[in-house]
Coordinates of N, CA and C and ligand atoms in Angstrom, one line a residue:
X1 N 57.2 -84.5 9.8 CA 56.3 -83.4 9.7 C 54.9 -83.8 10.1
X2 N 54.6 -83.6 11.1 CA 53.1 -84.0 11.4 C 51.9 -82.9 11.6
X3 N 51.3 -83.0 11.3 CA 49.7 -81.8 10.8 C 50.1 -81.0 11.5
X4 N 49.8 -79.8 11.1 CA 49.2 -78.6 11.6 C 50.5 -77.5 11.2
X5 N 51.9 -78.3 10.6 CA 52.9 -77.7 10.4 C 52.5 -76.7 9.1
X6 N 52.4 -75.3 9.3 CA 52.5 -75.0 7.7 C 53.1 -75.0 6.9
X7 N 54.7 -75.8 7.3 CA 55.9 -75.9 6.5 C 55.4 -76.7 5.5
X8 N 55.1 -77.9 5.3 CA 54.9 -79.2 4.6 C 52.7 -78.6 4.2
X9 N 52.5 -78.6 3.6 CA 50.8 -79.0 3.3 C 50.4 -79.4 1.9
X10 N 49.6 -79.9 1.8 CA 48.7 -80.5 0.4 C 48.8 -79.7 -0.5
X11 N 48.9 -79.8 -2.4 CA 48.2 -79.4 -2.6 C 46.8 -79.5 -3.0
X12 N 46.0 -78.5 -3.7 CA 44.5 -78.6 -3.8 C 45.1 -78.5 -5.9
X13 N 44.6 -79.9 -6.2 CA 44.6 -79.8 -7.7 C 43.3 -80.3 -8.2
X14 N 42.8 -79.0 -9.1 CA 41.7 -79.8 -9.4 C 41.4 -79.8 -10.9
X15 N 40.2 -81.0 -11.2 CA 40.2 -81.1 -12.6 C 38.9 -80.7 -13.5
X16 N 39.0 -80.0 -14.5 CA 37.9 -79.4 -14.7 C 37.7 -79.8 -16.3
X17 N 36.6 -79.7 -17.0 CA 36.3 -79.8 -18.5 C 34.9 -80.5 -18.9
X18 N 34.1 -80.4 -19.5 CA 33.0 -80.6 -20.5 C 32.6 -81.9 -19.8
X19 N 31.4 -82.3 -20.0 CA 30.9 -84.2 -19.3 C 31.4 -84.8 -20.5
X20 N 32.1 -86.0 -19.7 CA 33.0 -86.9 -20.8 C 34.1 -86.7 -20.9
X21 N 34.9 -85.7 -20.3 CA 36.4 -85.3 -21.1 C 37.1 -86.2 -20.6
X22 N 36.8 -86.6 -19.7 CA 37.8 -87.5 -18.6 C 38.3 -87.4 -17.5
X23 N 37.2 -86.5 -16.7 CA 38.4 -85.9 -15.4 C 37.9 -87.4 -14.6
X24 N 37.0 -88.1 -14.4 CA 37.1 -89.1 -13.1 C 38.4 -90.1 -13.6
X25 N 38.0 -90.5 -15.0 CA 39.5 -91.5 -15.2 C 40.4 -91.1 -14.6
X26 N 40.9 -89.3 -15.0 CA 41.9 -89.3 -14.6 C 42.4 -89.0 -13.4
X27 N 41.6 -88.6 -13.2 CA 41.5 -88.3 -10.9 C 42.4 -89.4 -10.5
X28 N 41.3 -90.8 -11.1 CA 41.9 -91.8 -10.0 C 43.3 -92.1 -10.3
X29 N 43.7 -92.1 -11.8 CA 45.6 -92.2 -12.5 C 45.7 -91.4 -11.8
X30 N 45.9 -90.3 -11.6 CA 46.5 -89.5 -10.3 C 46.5 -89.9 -9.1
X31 N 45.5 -90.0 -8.7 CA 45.3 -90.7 -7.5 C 46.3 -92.3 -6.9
X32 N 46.3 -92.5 -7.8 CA 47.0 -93.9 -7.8 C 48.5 -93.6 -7.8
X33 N 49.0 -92.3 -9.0 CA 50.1 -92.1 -8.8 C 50.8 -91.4 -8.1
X34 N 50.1 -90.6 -7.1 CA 50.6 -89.9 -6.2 C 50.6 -90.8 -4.8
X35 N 49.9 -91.7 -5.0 CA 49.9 -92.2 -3.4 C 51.0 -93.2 -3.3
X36 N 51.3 -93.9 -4.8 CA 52.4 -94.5 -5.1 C 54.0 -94.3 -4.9
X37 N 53.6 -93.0 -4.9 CA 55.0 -92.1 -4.9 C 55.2 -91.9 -2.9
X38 N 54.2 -92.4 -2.2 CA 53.9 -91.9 -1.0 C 53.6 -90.8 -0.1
X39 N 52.7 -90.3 -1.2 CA 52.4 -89.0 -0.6 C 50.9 -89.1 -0.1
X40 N 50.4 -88.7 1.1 CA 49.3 -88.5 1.7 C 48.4 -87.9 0.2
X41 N 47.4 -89.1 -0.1 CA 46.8 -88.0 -0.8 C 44.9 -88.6 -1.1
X42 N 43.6 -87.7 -1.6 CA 42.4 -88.0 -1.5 C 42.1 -87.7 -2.9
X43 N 40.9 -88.4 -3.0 CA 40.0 -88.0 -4.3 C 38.8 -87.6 -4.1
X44 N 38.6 -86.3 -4.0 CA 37.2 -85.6 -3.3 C 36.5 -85.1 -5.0
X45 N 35.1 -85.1 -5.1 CA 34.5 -84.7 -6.3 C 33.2 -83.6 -6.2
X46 N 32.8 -82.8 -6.8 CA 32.1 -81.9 -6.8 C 30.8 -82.2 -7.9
X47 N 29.7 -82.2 -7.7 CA 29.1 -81.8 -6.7 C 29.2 -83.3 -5.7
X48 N 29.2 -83.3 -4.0 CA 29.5 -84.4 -3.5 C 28.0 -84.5 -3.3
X49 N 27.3 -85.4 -3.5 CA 26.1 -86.0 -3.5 C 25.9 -86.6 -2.5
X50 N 26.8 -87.1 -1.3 CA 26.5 -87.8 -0.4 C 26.4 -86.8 0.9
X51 N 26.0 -85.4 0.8 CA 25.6 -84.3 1.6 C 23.7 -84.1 1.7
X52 N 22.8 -83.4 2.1 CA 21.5 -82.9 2.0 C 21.7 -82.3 0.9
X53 N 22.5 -81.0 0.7 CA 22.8 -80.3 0.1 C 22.8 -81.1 -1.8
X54 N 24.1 -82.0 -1.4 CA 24.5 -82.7 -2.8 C 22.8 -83.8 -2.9
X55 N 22.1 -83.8 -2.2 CA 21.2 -85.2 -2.8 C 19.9 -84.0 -3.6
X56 N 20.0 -83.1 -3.3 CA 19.0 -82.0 -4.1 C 19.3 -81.7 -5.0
X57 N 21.0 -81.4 -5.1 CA 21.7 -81.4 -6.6 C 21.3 -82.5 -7.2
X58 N 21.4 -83.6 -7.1 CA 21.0 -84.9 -7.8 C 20.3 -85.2 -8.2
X59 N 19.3 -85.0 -7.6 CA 18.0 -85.4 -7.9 C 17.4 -83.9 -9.1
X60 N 18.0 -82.7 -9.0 CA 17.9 -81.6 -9.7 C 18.6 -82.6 -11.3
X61 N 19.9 -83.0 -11.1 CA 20.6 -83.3 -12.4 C 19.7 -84.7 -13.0
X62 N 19.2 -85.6 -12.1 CA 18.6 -86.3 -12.8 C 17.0 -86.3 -13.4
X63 N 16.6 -85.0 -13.2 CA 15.9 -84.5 -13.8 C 14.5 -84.8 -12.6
X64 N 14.6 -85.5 -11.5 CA 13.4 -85.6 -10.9 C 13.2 -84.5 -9.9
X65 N 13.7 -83.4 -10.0 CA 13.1 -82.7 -9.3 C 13.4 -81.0 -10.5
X66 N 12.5 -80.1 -9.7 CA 13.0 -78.9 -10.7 C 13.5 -77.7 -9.8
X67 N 14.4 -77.1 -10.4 CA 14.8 -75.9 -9.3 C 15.1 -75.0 -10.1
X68 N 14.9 -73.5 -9.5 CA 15.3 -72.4 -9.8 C 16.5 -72.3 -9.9
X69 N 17.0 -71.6 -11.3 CA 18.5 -71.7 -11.4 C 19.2 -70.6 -10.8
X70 N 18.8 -70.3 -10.3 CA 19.2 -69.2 -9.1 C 19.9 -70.0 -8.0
X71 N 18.7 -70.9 -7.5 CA 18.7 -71.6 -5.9 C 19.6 -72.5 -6.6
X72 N 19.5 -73.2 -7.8 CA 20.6 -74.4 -8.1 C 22.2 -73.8 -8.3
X73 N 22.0 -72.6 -8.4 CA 23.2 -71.9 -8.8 C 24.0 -72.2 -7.0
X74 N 22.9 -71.8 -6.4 CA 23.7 -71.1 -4.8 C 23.7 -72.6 -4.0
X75 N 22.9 -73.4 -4.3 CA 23.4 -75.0 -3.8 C 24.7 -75.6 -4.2
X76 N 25.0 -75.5 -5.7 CA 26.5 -76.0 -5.7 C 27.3 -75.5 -4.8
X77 N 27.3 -73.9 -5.3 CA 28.0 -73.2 -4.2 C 28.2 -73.3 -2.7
X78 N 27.0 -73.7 -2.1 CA 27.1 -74.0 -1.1 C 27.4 -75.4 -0.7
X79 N 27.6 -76.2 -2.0 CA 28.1 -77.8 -1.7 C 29.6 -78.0 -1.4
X80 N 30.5 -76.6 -1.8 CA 31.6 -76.6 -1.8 C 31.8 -75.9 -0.6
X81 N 31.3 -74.7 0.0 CA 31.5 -74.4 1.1 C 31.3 -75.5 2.4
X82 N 30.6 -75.9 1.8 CA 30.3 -76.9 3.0 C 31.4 -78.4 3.7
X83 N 32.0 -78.2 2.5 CA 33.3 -78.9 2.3 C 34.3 -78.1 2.6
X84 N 34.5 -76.7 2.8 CA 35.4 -75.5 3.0 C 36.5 -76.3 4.2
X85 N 36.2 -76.2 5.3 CA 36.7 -76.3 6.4 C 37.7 -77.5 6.2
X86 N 37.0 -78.6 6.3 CA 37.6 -79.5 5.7 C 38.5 -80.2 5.4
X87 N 39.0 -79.1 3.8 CA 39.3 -79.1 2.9 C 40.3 -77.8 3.4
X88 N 40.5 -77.1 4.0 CA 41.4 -76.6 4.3 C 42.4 -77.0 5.8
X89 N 41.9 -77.8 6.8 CA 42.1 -78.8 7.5 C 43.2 -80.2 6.9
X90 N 42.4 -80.7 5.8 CA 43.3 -81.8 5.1 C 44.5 -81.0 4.5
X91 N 44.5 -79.8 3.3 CA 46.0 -79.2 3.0 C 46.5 -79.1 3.7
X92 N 46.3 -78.3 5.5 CA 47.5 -77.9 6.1 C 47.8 -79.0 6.9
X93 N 47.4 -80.2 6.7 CA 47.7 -81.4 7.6 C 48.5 -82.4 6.7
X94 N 48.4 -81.9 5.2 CA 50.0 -82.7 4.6 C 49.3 -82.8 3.7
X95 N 47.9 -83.4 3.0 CA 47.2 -84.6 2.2 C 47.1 -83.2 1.2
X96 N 47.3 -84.0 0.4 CA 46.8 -83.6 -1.1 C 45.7 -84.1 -1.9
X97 N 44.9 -83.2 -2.2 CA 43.4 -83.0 -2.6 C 43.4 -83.4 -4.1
X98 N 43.0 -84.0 -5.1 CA 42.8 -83.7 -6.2 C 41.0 -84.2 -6.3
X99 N 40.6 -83.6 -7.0 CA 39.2 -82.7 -6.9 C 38.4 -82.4 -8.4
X100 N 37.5 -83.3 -8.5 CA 36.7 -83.6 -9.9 C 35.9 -82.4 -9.7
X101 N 36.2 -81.5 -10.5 CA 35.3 -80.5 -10.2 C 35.1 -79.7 -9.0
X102 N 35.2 -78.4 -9.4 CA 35.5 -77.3 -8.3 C 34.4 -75.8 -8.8
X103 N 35.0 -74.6 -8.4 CA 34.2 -73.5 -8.5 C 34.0 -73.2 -10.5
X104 N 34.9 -73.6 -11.3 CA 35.0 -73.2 -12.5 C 33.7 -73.8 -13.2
X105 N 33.0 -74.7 -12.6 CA 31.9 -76.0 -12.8 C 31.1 -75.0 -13.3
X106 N 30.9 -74.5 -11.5 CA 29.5 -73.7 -11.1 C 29.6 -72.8 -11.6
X107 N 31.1 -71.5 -12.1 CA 30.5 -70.7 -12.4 C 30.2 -71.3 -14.9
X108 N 31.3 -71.8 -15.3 CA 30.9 -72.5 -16.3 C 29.0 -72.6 -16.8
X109 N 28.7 -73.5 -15.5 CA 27.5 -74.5 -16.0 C 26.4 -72.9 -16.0
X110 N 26.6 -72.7 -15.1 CA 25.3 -71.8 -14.8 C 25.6 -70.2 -15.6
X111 N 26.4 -69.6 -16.1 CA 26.6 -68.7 -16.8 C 25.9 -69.2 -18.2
X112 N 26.6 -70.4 -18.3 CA 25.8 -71.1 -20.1 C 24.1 -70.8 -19.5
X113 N 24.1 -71.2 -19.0 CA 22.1 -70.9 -18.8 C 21.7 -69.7 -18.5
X114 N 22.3 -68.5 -18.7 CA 22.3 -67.1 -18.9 C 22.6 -66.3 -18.0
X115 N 23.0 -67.1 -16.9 CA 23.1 -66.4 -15.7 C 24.4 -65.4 -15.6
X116 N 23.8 -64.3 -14.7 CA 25.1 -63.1 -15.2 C 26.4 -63.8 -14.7
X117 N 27.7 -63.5 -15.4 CA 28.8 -64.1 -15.1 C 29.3 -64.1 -13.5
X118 N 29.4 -62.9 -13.5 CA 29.9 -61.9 -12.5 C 29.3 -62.5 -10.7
X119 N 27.3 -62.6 -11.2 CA 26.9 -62.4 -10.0 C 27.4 -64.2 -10.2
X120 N 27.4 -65.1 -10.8 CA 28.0 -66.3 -10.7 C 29.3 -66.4 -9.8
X121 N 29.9 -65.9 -10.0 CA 31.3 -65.7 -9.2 C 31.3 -65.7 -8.3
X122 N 30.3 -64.9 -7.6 CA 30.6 -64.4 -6.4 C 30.7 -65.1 -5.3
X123 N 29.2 -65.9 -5.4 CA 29.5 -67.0 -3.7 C 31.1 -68.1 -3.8
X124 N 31.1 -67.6 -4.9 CA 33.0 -68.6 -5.3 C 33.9 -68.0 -4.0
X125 N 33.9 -66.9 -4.1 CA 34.8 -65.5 -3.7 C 34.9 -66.2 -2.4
X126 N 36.0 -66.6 -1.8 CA 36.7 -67.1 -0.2 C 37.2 -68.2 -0.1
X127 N 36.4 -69.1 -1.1 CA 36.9 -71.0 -1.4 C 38.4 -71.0 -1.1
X128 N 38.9 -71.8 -1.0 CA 40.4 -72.1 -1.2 C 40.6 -72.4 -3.1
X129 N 42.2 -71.6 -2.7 CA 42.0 -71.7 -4.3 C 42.8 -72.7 -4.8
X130 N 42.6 -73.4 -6.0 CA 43.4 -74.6 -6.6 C 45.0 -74.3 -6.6
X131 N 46.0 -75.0 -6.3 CA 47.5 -74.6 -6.6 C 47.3 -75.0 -8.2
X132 N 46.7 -75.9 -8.7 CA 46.8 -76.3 -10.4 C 45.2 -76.9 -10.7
X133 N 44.9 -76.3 -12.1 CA 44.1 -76.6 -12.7 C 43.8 -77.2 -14.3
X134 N 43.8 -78.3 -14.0 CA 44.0 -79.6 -15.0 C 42.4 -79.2 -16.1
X135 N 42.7 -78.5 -17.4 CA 41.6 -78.7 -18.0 C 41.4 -79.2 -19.4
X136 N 41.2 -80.4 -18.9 CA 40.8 -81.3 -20.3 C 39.9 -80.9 -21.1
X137 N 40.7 -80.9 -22.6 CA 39.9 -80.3 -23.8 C 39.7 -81.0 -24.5
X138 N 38.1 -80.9 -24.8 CA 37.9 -81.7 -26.0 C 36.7 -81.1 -26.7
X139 N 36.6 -81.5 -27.9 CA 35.6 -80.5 -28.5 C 34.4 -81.0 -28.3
X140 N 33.3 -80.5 -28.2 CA 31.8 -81.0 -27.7 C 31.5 -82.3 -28.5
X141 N 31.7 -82.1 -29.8 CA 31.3 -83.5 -30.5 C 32.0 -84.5 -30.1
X142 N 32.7 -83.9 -29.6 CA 33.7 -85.8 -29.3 C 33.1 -86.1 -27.8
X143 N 33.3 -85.3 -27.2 CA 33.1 -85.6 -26.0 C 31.3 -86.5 -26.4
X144 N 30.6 -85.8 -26.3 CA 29.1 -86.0 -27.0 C 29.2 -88.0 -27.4
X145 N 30.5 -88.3 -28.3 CA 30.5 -89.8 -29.1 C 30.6 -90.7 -27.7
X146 N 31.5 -89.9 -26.6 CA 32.1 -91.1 -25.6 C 30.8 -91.7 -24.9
X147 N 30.8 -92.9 -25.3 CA 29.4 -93.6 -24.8 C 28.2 -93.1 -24.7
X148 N 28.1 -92.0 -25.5 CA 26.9 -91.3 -25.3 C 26.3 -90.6 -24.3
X149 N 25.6 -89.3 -24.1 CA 25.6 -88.6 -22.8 C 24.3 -89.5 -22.4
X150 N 24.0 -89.6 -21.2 CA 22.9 -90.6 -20.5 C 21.6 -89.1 -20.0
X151 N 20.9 -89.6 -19.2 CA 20.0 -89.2 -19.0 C 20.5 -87.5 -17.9
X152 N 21.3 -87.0 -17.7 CA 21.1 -85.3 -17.3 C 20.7 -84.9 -17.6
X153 N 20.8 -83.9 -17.2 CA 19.9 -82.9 -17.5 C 21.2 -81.3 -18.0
X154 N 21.9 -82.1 -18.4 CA 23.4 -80.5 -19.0 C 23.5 -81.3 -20.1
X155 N 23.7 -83.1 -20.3 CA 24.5 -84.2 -21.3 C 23.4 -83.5 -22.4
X156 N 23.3 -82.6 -23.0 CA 23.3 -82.1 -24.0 C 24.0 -81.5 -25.1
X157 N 24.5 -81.6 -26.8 CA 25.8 -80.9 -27.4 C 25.3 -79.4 -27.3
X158 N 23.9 -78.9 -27.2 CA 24.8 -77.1 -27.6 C 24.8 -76.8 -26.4
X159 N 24.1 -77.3 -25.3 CA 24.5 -76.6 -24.3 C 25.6 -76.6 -23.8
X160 N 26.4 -78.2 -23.9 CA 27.7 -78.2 -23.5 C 29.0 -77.2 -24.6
X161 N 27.9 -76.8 -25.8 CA 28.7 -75.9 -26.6 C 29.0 -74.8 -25.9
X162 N 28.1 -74.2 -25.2 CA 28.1 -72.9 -24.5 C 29.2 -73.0 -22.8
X163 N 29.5 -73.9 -22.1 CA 29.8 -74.5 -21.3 C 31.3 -74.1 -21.4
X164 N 31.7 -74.7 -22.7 CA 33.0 -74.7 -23.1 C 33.3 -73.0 -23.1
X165 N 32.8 -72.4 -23.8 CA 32.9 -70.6 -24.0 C 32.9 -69.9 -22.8
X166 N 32.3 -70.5 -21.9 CA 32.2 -69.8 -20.4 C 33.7 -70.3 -19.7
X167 N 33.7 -71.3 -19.9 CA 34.9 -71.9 -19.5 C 36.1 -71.3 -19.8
X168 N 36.2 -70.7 -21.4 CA 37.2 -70.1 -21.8 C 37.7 -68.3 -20.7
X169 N 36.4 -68.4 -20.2 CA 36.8 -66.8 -19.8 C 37.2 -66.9 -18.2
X170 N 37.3 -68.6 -17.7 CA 38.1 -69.1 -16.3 C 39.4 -68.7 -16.0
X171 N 40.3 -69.1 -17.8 CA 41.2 -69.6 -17.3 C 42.3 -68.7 -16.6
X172 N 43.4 -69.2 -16.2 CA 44.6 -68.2 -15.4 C 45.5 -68.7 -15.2
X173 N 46.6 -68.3 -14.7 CA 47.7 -69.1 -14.8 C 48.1 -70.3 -13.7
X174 N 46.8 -70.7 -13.1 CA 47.2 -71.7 -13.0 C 46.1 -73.2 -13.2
X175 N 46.1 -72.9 -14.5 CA 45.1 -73.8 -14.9 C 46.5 -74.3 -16.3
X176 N 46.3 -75.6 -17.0 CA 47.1 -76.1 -17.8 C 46.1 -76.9 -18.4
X177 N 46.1 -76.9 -19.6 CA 45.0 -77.4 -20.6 C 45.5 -78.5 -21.1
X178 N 44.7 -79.7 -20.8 CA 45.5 -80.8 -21.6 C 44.5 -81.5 -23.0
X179 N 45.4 -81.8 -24.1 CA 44.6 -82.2 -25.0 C 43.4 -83.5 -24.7
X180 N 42.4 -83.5 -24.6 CA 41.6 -84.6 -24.0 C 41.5 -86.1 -25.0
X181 N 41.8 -85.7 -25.9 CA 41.7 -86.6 -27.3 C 42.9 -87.6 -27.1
X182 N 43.7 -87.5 -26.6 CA 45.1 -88.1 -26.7 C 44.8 -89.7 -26.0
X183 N 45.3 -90.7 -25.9 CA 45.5 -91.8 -25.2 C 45.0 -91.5 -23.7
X184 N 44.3 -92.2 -23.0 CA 44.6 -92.3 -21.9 C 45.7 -92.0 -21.0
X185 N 46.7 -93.2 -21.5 CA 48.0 -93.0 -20.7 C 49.5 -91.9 -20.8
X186 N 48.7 -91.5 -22.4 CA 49.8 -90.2 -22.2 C 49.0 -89.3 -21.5
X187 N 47.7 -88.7 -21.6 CA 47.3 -87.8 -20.7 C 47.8 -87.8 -19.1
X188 N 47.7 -89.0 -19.1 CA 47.9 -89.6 -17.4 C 49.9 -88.9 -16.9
X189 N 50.2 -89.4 -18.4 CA 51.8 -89.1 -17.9 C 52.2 -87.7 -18.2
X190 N 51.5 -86.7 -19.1 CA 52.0 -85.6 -19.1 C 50.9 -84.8 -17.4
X191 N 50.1 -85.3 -16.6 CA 49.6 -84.6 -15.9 C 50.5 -85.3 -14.5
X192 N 50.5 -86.4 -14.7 CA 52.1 -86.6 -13.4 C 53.0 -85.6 -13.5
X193 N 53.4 -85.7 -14.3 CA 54.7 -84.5 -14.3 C 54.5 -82.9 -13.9
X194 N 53.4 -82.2 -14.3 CA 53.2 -81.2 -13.8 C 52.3 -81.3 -12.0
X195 N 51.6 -82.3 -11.9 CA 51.0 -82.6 -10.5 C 52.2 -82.7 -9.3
X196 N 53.5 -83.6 -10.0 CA 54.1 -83.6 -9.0 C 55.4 -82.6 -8.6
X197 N 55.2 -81.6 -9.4 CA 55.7 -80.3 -9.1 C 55.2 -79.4 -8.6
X198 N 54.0 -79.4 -8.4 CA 52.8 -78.5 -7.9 C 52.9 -79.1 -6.6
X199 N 53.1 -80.6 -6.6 CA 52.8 -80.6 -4.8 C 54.3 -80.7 -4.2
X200 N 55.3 -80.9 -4.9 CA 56.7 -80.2 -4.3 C 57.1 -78.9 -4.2
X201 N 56.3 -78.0 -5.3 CA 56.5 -76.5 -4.3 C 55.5 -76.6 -3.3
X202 N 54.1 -77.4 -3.3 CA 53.3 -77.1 -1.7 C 53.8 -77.2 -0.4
X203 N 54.9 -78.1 -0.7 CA 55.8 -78.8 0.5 C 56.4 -77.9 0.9
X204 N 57.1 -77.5 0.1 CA 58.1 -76.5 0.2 C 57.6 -74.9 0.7
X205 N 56.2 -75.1 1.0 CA 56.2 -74.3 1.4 C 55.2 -72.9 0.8
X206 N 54.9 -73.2 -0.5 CA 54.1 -72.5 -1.0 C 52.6 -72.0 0.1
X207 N 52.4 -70.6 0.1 CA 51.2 -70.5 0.9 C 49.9 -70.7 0.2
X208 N 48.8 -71.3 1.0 CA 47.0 -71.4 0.4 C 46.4 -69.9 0.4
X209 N 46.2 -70.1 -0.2 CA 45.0 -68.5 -1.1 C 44.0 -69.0 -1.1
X210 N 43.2 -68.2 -1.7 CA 42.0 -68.0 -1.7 C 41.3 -67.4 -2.8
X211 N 39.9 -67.6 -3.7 CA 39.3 -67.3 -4.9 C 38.5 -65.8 -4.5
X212 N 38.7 -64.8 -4.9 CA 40.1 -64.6 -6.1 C 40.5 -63.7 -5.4
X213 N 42.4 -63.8 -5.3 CA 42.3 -62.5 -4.4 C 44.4 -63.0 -4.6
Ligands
T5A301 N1 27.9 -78.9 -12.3 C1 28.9 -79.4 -11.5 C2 27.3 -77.7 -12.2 O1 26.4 -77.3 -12.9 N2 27.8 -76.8 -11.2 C3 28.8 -77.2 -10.3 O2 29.2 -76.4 -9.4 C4 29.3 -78.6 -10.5 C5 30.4 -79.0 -9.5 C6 27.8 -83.1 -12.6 C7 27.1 -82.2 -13.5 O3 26.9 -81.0 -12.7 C8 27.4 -79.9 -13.3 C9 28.4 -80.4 -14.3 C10 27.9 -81.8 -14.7 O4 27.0 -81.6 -15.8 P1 29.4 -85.2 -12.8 O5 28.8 -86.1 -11.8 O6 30.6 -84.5 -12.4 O7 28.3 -84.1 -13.3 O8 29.5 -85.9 -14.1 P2 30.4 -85.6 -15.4 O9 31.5 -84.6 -15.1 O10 29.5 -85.4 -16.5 O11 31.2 -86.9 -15.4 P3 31.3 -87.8 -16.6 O12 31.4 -89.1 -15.9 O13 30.3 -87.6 -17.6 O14 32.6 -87.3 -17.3 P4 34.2 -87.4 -17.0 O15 34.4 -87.7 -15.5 O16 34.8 -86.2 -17.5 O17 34.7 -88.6 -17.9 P5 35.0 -90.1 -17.6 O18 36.4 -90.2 -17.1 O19 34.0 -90.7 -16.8 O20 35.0 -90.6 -19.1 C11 33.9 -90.6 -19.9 C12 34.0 -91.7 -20.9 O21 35.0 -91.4 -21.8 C13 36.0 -92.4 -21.9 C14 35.8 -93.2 -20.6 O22 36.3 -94.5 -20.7 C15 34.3 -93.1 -20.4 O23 33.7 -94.1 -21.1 N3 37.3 -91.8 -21.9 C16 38.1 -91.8 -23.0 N4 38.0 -92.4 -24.2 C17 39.1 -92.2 -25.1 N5 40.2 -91.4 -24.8 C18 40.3 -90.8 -23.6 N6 41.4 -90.1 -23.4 C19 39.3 -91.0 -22.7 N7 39.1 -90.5 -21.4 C20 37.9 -91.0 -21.0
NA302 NA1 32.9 -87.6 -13.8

């Protein structure tokens, strides 16, 4: 099966939850275990900082610069569109995407800072949509203990209280919540098992969508 077949393509799994919960650890345990298994696969992360676009974010998160949460709102957004093409390029060419953070971030982060839900959503509306969504749960205080949050500008506990509550009104059915508190390696082993059924119906043929629709 070689690119461009839409019989065989990637899935797009992505992983989402609170700073600290664990989605880079566990990206790369995926990452490791899927490629192991021999399947074409990448570790792409949101916001991607190595863009124009992502170094404004950056410098926004580390506090040295200031922006309107409006324009910070529509930069994420557009950090992911920007990556659109892409990213729909690599699924229908075989590779499978798993993906620290996606549109649930942008609309999550920026709703907690008052912003209307709704108009949050919207530059979402056309992205490619996740086949699975991995969301690690953990309660703000814990997350909060894991080495302590460092210098951002979100590593805050109530705001990341509010973060979680916006988060709650994401979910859908294809998002799977995993307990974040647990070991490492059982988290790792119960999200194999559902990853690698997600990217054997992709194979099979499952078609790419689109947010929300
Ligand atoms: N944002 C992002 C928006 O506002 N809008 C958007 O559109 C997007 C995409 C980016 C910030 O930008 C916001 C959200 C964020 O505030 P980031 O670069 O993604 O931030 O950074 P974080 O997500 O905050 O990444 P972190 O590195 O803080 O958290 P992770 O990746 O969730 O956690 P990880 O794996 O690094 O682990 C954190 C610590 O916990 C330990 C690890 O060893 C590590 O020390 N740990 C565990 N300990 C015990 N048990 C477990 N099961 C553990 N798992 C991990
Ligand atoms: Na991270």
């Amino acid at each position: 099966l070689n690119g461009g077949g839409s019989e065989s393509r990637g899935a797009l799994i992505v992983l989402e939850g609170l700073d600290r919960s664990g989605k880079s650890s566990q990206s790369t345990r995926l990452l490791s275990f899927l490629e192991g298994l021999g399947h074409s696969t990448e570790l792409w992360r949101f916001p991607d900082r190595t863009t124009s676009i992502g170094q404004m974010i950056s410098s926004y998160l580390s506090n040295e610069s200031q922006l309107d949460d409006c324009t910070t709102h529509l930069l994420f957004s557009a950090n992911r569109w920007e990556k659109r093409s892409l990213m729909e390029k690599k699924l229908r060419s075989g590779t499978t995407l798993i993906v620290d953070r996606y549109s649930y971030s942008g609309i999550a982060f920026s709703s907690a800072k008052g912003l209307d839900f709704e108009w949050c959503k919207a530059p979402e509306i056309g992205l490619v949509a996740p086949d699975l969504v991995f969301y690690l749960d953990i309660p703000p205080e814990k997350a909060a203990e894991r080495g302590g949050y460092g210098n951002e500008r979100y590593e805050k506990l109530e705001f990341q209280r509010k973060v979680g509550k916006s988060y709650q009104a994401l979910r859908d059915a294809s998002w799977q919540i995993v307990d974040a508190l647990l070991p490492m390696d059982e988290i790792a082993k119960q999200m194999q098992e559902t990853a690698i059924n997600c990217v054997l119906e992709c194979q099979k043929g499952k078609r790419l969508s689109h947010l929300w629709s």
